[in-house]
Coordinates of C-alpha atoms in Angstrom, one line a residue:
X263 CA -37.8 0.1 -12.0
X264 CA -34.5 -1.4 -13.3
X265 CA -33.9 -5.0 -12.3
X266 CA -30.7 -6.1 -11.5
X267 CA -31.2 -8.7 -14.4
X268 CA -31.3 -6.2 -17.3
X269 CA -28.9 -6.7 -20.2
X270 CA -25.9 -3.9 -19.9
X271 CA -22.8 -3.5 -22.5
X272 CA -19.6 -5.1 -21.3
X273 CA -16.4 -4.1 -22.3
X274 CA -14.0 -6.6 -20.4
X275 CA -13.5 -9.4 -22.7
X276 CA -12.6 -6.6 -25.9
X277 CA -15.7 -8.4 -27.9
X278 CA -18.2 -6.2 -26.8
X279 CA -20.1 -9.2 -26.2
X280 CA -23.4 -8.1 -24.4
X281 CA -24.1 -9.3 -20.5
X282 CA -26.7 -8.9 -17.9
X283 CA -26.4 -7.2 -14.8
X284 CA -27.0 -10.8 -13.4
X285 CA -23.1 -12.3 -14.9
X286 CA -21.6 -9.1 -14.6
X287 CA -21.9 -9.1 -10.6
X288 CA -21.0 -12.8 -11.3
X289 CA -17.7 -11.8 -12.6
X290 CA -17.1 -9.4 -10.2
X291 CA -18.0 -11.8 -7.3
X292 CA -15.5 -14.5 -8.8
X293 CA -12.6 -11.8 -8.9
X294 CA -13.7 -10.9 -5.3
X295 CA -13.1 -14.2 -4.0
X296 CA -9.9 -15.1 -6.3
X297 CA -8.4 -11.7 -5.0
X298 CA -9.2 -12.5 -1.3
X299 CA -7.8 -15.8 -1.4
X300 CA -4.9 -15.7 -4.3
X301 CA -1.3 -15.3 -2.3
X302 CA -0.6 -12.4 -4.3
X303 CA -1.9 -9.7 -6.6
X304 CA -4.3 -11.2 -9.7
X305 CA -5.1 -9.0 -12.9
X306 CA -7.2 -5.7 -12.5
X307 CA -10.9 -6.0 -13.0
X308 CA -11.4 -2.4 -13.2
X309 CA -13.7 -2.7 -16.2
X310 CA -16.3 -4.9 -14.4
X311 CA -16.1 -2.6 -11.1
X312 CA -16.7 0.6 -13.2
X313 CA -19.3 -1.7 -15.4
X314 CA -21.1 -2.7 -11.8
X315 CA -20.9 1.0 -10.5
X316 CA -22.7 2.2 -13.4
X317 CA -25.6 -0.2 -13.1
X318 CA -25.3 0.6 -9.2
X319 CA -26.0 4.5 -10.2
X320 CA -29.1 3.4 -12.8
X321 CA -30.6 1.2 -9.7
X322 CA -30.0 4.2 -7.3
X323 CA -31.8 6.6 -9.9
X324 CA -34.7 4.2 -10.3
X325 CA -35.3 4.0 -6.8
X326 CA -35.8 7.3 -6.0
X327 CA -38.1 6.9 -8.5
X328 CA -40.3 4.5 -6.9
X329 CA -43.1 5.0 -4.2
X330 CA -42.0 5.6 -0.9
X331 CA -42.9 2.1 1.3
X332 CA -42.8 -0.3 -1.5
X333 CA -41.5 -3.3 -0.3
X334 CA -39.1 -3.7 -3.3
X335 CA -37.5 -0.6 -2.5
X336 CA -36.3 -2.3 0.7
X337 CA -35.2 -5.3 -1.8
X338 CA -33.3 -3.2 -3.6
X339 CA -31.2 -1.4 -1.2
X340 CA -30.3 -4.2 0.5
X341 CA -28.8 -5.5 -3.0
X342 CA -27.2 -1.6 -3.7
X343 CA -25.7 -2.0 -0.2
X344 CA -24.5 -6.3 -0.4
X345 CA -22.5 -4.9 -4.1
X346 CA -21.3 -1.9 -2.3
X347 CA -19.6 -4.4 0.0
X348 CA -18.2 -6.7 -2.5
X349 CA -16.9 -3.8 -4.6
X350 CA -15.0 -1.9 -1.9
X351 CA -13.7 -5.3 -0.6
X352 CA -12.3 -6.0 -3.9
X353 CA -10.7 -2.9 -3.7
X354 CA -9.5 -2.9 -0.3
X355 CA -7.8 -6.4 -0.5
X356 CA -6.1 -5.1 -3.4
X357 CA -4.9 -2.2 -2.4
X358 CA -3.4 -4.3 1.0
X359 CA -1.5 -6.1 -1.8
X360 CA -0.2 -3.3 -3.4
X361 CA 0.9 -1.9 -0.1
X362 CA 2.5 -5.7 1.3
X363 CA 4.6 -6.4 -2.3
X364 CA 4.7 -2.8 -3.2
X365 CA 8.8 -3.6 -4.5
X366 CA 7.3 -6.7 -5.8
X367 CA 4.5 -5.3 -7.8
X368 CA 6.7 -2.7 -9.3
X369 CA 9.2 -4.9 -10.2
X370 CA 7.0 -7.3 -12.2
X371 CA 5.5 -4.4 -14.0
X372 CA 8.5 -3.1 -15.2
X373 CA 9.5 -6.8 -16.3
X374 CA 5.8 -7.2 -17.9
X375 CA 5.6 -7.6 -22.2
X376 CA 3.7 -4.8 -23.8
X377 CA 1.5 -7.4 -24.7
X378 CA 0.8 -8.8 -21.0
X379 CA -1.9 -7.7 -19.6
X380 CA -0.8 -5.7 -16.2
X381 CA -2.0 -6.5 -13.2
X382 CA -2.1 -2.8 -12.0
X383 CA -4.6 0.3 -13.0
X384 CA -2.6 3.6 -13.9
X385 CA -4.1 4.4 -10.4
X386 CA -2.9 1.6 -8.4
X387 CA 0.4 2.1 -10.2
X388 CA 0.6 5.7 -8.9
X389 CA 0.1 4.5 -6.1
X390 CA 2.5 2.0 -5.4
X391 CA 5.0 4.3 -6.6
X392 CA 4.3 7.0 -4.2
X393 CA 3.8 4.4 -1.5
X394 CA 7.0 2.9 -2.2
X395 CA 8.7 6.4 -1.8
X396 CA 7.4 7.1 0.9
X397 CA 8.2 3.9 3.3
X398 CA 11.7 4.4 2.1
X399 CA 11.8 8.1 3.1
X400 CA 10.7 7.2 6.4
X401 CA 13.0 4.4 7.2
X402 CA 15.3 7.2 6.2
X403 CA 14.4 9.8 8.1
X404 CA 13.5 7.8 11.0
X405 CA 16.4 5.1 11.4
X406 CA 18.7 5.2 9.2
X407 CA 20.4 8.2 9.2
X408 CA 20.7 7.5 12.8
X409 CA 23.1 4.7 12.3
X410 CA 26.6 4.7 11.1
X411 CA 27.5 5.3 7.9
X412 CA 28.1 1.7 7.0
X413 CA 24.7 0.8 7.9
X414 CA 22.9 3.6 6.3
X415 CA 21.9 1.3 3.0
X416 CA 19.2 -0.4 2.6
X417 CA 19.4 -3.6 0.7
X418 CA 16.1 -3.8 -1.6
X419 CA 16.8 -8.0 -1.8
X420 CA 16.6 -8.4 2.4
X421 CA 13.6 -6.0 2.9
X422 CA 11.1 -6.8 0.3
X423 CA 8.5 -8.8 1.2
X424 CA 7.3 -11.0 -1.1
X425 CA 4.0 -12.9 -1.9
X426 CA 4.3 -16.7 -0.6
X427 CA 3.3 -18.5 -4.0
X428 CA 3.7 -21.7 -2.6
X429 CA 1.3 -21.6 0.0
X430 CA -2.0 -23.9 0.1
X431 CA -4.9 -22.3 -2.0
X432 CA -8.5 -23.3 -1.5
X433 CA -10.6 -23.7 -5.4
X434 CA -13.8 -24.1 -6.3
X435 CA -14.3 -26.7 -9.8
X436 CA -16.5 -24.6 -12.1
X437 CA -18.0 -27.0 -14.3
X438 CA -16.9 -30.3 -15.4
X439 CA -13.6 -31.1 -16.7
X440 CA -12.4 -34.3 -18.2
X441 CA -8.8 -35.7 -17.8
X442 CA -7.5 -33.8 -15.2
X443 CA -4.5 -35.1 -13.2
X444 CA -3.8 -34.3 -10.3
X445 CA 0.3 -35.4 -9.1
X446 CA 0.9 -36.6 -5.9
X447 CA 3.8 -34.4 -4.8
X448 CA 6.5 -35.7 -2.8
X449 CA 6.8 -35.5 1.0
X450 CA 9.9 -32.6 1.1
X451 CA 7.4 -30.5 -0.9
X452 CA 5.8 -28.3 2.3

């Protein structure tokens, strides 16, 4: 049977650098939380979900492999089931943020160098596009043709919602870093 700490190919950092199971679900649970608690939308980590899917679909295969009543089996599901979890989580929270800052997103990823890595899948994307169209189709259909003519407009700048990036963020310290300052900031500041 296929632990969860055998060593899997890893894509995400371009290297090809080789990773266990183990970090992998590492990484994802680190973009989990930074997605759950970040004000807005972080950088896609499509490559480790697809990377943690795959090993989820070996652990699946190996355990209908195994004897029926085996006490690891139970182990194992359990685990299938907790990364399940954290994987459609991740995916959930982001698509909340993609429906929230939908103008926003769009905006910043037609601002985006080629060179910047988006923050979007080709998916997500798609998505926000059609999404996008389709709120403003309904506010069409549904209120505004039923005003006057001068208030048939809607002004993109007074009805997007955007992310509050100066709100108060919880962090976790890593490891240890030397000579790090952290300012005071002044009292008019929040």
């Amino acid at each position: 049977m296929s632990d969860i700490s055998n060593l899997i190919e890893e894509d995400s950092d371009n290297d090809g650098e080789a990773m266990t199971a183990a970090e992998v679900l590492q990484k994802l649970e680190e973009a989990w939380l930074n997605e759950k608690f970040a004000p807005d939308l972080l950088e896609n980590k499509s490559d480790i979900v697809d990377c943690m899917m795959d090993q989820l679909q070996e652990m699946e295969n190996n355990i209908k492999l195994a004897k029926r009543g085996d006490f690891k089996v139970s182990l194992h599901r359990m685990e299938i089931d907790r990364i399940r979890f954290i994987i459609s989580s991740y995916l959930r929270r982001r698509l909340e943020k993609v429906e929230r800052f939908a103008v926003c997103v769009l905006e910043a990823e037609e601002k985006r160098d080629d060179e910047e890595a988006s923050r979007l899948t080709p998916e997500e994307h798609q998505y926000a596009k059609d999404y996008q169209e389709s709120v403003e189709m309904h506010m069409k259909n549904l209120a505004l043709r039923h005003m006057p003519p001068n208030s048939q407009k809607m002004d993109p700048n007074l009805t997007t919602i955007r992310p509050n990036v100066d709100s108060y963020v919880f962090l976790k310290v890593n490891k240890h870093q030397e000579g790090v300052l952290v300012e005071e900031e002044s009292s008019d500041a929040g």
